[in-house]
mmCIF file of C-alpha atoms in Angstrom:
data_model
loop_
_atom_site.group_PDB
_atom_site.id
_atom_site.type_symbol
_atom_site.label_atom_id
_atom_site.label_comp_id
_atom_site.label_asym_id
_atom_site.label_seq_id
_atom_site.Cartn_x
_atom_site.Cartn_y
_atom_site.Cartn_z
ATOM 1 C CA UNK A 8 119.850 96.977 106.368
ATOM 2 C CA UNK A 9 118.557 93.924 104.883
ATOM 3 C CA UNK A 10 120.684 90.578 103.215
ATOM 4 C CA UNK A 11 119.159 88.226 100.017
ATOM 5 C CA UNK A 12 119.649 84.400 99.756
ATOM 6 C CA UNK A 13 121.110 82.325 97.309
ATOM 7 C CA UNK A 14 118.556 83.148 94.505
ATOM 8 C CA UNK A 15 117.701 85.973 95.105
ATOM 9 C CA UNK A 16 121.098 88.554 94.067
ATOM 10 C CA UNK A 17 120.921 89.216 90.713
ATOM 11 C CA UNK A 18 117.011 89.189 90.463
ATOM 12 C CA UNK A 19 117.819 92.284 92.936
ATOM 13 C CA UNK A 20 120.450 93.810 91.252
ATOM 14 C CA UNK A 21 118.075 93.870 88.194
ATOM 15 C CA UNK A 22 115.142 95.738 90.078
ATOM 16 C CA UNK A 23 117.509 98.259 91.471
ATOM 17 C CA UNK A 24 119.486 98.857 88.429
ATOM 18 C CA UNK A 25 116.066 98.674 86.528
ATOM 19 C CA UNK A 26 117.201 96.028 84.015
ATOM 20 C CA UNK A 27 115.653 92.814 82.708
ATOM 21 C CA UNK A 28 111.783 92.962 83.557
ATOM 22 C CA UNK A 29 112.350 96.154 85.401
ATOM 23 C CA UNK A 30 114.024 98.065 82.670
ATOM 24 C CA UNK A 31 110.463 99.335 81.203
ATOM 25 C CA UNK A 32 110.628 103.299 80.351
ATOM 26 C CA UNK A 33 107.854 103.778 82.991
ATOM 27 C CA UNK A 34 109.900 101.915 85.569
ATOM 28 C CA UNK A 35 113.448 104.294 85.089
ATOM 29 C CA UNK A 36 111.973 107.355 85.213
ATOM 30 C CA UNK A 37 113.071 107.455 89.317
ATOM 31 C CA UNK A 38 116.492 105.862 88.132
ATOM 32 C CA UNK A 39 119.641 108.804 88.509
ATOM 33 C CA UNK A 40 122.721 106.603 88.866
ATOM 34 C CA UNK A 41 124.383 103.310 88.967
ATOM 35 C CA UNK A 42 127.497 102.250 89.682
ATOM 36 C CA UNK A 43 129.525 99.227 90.998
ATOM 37 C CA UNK A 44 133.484 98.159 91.495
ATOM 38 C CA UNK A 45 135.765 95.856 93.710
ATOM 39 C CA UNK A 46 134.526 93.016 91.010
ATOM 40 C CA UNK A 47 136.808 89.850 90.840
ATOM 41 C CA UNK A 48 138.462 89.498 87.402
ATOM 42 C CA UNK A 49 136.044 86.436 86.528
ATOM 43 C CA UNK A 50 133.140 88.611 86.565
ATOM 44 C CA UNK A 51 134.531 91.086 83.348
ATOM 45 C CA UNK A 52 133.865 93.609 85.626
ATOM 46 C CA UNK A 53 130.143 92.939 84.887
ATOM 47 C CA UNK A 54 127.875 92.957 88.078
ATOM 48 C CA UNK A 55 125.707 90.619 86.846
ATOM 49 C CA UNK A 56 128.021 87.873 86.313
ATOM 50 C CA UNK A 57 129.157 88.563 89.610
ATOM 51 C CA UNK A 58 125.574 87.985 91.016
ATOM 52 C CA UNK A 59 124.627 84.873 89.033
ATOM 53 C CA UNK A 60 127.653 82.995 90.480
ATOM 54 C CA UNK A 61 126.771 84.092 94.250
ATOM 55 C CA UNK A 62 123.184 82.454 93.605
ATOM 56 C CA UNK A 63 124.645 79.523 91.965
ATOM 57 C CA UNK A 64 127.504 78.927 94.551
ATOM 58 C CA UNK A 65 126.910 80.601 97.674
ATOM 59 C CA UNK A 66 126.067 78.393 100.748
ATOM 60 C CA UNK A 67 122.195 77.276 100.785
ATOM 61 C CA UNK A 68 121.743 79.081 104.241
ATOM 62 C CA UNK A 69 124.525 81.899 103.604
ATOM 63 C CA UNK A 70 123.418 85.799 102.525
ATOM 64 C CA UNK A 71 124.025 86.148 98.652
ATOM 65 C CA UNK A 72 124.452 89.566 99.098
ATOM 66 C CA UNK A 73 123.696 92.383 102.118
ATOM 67 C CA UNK A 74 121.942 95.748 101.004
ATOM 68 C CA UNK A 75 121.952 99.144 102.395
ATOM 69 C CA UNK A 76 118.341 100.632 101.870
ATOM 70 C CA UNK A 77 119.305 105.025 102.871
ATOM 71 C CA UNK A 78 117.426 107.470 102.309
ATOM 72 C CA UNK A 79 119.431 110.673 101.077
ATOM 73 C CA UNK A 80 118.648 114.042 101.737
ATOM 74 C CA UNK A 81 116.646 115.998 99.688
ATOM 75 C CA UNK A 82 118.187 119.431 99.764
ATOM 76 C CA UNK A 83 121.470 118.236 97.969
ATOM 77 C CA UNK A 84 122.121 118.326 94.333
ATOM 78 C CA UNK A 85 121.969 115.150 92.377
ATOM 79 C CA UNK A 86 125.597 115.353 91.627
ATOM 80 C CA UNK A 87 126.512 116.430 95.227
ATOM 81 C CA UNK A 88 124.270 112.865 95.995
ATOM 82 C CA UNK A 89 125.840 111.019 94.031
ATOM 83 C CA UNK A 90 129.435 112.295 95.298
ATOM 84 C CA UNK A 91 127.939 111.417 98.902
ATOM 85 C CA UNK A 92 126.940 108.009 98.495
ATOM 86 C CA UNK A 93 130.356 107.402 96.510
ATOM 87 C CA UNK A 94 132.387 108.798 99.897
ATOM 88 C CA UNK A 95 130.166 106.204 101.807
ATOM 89 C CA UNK A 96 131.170 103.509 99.617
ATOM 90 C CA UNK A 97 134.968 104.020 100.079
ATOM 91 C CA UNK A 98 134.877 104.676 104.050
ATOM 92 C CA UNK A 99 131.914 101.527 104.777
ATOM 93 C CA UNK A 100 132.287 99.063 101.943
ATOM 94 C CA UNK A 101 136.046 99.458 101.217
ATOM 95 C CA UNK A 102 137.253 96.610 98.930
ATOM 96 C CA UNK A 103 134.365 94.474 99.084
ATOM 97 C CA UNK A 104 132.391 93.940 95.583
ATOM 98 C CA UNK A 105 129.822 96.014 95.180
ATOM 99 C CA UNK A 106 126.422 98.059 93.260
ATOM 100 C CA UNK A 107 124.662 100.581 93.915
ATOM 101 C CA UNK A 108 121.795 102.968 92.169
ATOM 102 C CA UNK A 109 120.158 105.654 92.837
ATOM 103 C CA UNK A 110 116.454 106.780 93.087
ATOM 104 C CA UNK A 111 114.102 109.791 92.999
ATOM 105 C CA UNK A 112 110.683 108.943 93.190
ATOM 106 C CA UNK A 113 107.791 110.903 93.906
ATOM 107 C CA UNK A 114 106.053 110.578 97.602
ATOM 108 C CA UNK A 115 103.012 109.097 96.807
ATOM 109 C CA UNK A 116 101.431 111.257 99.542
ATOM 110 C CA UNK A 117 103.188 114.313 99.112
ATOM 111 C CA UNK A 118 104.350 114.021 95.723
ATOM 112 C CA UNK A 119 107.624 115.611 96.436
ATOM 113 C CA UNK A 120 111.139 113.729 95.548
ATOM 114 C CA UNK A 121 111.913 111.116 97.937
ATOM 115 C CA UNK A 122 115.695 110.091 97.142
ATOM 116 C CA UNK A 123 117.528 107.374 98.261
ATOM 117 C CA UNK A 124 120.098 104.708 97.545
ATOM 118 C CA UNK A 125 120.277 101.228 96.929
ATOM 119 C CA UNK A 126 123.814 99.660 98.358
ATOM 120 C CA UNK A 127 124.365 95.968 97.707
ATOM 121 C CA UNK A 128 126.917 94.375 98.371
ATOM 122 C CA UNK A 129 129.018 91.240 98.920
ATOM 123 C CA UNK A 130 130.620 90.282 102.431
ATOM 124 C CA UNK A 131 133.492 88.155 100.862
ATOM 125 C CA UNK A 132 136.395 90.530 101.394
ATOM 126 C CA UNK A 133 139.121 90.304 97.945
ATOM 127 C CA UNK A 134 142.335 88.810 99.781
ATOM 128 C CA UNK A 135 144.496 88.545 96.424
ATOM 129 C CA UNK A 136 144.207 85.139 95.689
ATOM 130 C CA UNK A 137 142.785 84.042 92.393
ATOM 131 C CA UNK A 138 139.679 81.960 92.571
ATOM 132 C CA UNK A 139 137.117 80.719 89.719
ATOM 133 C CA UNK A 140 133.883 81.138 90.872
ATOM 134 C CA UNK A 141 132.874 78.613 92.194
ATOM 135 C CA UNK A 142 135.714 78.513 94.682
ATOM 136 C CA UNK A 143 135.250 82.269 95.574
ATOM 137 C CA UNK A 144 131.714 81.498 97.463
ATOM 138 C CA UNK A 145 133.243 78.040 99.234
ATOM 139 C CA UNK A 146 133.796 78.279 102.979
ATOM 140 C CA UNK A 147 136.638 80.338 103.628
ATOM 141 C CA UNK A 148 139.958 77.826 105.075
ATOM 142 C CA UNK A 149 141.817 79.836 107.673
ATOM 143 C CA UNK A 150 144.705 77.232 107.694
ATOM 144 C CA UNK A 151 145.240 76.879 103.930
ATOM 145 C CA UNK A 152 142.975 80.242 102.475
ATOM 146 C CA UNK A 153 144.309 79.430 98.595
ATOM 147 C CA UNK A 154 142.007 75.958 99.032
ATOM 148 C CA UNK A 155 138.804 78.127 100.035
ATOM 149 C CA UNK A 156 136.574 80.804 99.378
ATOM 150 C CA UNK A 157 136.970 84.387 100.378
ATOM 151 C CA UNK A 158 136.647 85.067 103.950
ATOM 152 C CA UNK A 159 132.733 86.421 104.681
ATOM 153 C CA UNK A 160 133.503 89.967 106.838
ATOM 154 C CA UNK A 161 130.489 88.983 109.340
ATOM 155 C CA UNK A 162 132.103 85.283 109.603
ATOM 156 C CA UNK A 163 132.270 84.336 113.330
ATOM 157 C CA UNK A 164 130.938 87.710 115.195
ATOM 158 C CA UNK A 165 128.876 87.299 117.749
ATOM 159 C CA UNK A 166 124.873 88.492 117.353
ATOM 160 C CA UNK A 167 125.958 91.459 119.825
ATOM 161 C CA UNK A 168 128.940 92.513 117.945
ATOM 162 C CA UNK A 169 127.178 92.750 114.551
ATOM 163 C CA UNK A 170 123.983 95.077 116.444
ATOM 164 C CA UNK A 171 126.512 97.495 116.963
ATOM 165 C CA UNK A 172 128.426 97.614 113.825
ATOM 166 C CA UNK A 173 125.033 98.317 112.825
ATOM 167 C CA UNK A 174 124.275 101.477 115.292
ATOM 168 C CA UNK A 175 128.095 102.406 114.181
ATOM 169 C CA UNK A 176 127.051 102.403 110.261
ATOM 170 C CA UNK A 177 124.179 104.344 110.953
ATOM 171 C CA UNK A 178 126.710 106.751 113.086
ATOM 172 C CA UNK A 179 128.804 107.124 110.236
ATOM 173 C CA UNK A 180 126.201 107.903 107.965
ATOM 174 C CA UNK A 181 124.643 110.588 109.604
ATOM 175 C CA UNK A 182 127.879 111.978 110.257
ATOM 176 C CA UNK A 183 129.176 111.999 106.670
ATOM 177 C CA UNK A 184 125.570 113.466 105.745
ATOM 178 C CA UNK A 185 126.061 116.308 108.290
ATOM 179 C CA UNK A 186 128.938 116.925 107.266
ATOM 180 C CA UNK A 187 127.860 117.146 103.577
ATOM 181 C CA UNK A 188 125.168 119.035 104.438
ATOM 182 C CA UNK A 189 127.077 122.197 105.965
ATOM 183 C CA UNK A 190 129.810 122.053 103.511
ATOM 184 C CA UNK A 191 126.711 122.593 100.980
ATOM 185 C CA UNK A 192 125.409 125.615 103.056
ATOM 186 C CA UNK A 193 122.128 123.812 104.409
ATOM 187 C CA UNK A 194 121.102 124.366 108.179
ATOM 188 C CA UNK A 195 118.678 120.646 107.921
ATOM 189 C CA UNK A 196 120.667 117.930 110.208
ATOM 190 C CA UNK A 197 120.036 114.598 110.273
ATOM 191 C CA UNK A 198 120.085 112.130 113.695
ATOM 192 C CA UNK A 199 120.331 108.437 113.202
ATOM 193 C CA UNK A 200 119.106 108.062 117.341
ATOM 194 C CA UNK A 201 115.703 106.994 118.111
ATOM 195 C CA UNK A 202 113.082 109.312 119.354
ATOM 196 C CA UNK A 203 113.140 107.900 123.120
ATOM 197 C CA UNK A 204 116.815 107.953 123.112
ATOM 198 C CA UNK A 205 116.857 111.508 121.976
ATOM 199 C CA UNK A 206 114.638 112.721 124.753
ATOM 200 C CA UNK A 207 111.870 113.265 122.593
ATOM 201 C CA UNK A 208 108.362 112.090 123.341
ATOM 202 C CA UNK A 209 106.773 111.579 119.728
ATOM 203 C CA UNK A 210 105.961 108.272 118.720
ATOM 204 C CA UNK A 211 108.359 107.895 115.253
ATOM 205 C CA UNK A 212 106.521 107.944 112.139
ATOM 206 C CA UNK A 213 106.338 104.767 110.052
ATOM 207 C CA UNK A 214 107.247 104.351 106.329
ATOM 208 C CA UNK A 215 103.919 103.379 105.345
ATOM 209 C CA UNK A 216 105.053 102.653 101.465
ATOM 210 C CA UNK A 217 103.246 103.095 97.929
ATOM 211 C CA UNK A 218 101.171 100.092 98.595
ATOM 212 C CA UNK A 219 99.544 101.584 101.959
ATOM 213 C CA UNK A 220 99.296 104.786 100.526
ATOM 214 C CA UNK A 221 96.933 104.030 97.803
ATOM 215 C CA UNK A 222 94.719 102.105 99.722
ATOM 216 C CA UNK A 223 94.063 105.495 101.754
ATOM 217 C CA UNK A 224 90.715 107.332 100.675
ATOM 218 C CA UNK A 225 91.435 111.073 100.250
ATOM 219 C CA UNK A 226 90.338 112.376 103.874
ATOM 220 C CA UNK A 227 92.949 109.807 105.654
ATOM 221 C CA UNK A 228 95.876 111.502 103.100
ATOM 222 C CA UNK A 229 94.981 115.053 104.246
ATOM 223 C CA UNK A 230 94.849 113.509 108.045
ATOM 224 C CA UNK A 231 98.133 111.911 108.057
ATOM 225 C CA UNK A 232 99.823 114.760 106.144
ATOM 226 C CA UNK A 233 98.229 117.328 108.569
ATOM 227 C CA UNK A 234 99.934 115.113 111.779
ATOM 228 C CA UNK A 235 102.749 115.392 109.822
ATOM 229 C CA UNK A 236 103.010 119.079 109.858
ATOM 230 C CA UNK A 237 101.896 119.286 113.269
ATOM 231 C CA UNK A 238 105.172 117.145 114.629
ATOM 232 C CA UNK A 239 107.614 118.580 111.919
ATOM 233 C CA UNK A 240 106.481 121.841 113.425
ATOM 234 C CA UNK A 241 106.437 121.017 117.134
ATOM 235 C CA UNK A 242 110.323 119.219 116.267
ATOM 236 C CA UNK A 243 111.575 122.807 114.824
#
């Protein structure tokens, strides 16, 4: 779970989508799907209007946009992804603006598929007042809402509240995987718990990215993807 400054949206939006700078062919191959909605009319229904205005208007210390980073499991079908992440969409984000796309890119270690989702999305909730831009990202006015912005869905929560809205989404998303999972005839389960706190004494494997990968010489590779198999094996 991660958020972007003012600034930084639809820079992001363009790397995910794989537009602008990141629209070279080399650069889409991993690209399957993208999709957004919940738009305010002022946008066109075009994301990247939508974007431009949060960096231009949104507070100087507020979150331009928050992103869900998930990885997706591997033995379903690109369309029965896709029809996943869509049913996450409706049940987490709701009616709050959003983009997502999808990715398939190849493990750098393993050189299998590694598919996952990129969820942005805004926090200013649509409340059916009509706002120009500008006005949309202003402080939202509980006593007279028509002179503000839209109201922020994190606005005024407490640092303890929002830690476990964030062990709740990760709840709900194993759950809705699961659940996709054995409606698609696959035995593989998923557990969003840590290690400890499923009684499990393995220290958690770390996403070590592309970047650490390829600075590995050949004999560190075969170690790390032998440990690997050793504690996928001692898990089953």
């Amino acid at each position: 779970i991660k958020s972007g400054k003012r600034g930084k949206a639809n820079e992001h939006a363009n790397y995910i989508a794989r537009e602008g700078k990141h629209g070279k062919e080399d650069k889409k191959k991993d690209l399957i799907a993208v999709e957004h909605g919940n738009l305010p009319a002022w946008s066109n229904d075009n994301p990247s209007n939508f974007w431009k205005m949060a960096d231009q208007h949104e507070r100087i210390n507020g979150a331009a946009y928050r992103e869900f980073e998930i990885a997706r499991p591997a033995e379903l079908s690109p369309e029965q992804n896709l029809e996943l992440v869509k049913k996450f969409v409706i049940e987490e984000i709701g009616s709050k603006p959003f983009q997502f796309a999808i990715h398939a890119p190849k493990s750098a270690l393993s050189g299998v598929d590694q598919p996952h989702v990129h969820l942005m999305f805004s926090d200013r909730k649509p409340d059916g007042i009509e706002r120009t831009p500008k006005q949309h990202f202003k402080r939202y006015n509980a006593d007279e809402p028509e002179l503000g912005g839209c109201r922020k869905d994190s606005g005024g929560k407490a640092p303890d509240v929002l830690k476990n809205e964030v062990k709740s989404t990760r709840a709900r998303w194993a759950e809705l995987q699961n659940a996709y999972l054995e409606m698609n005839g696959h035995a593989a389960r998923v557990d969003h718990r840590s290690n400890r706190d499923r009684g499990i004494d393995q220290e958690a494997e770390r996403h070590l990215g592309q970047a650490g990968i390829n600075k590995m010489s050949s004999d560190e590779k075969l170690s790390y993807q032998t440990k690997r198999q050793g504690s996928q094996q001692a898990s089953a």
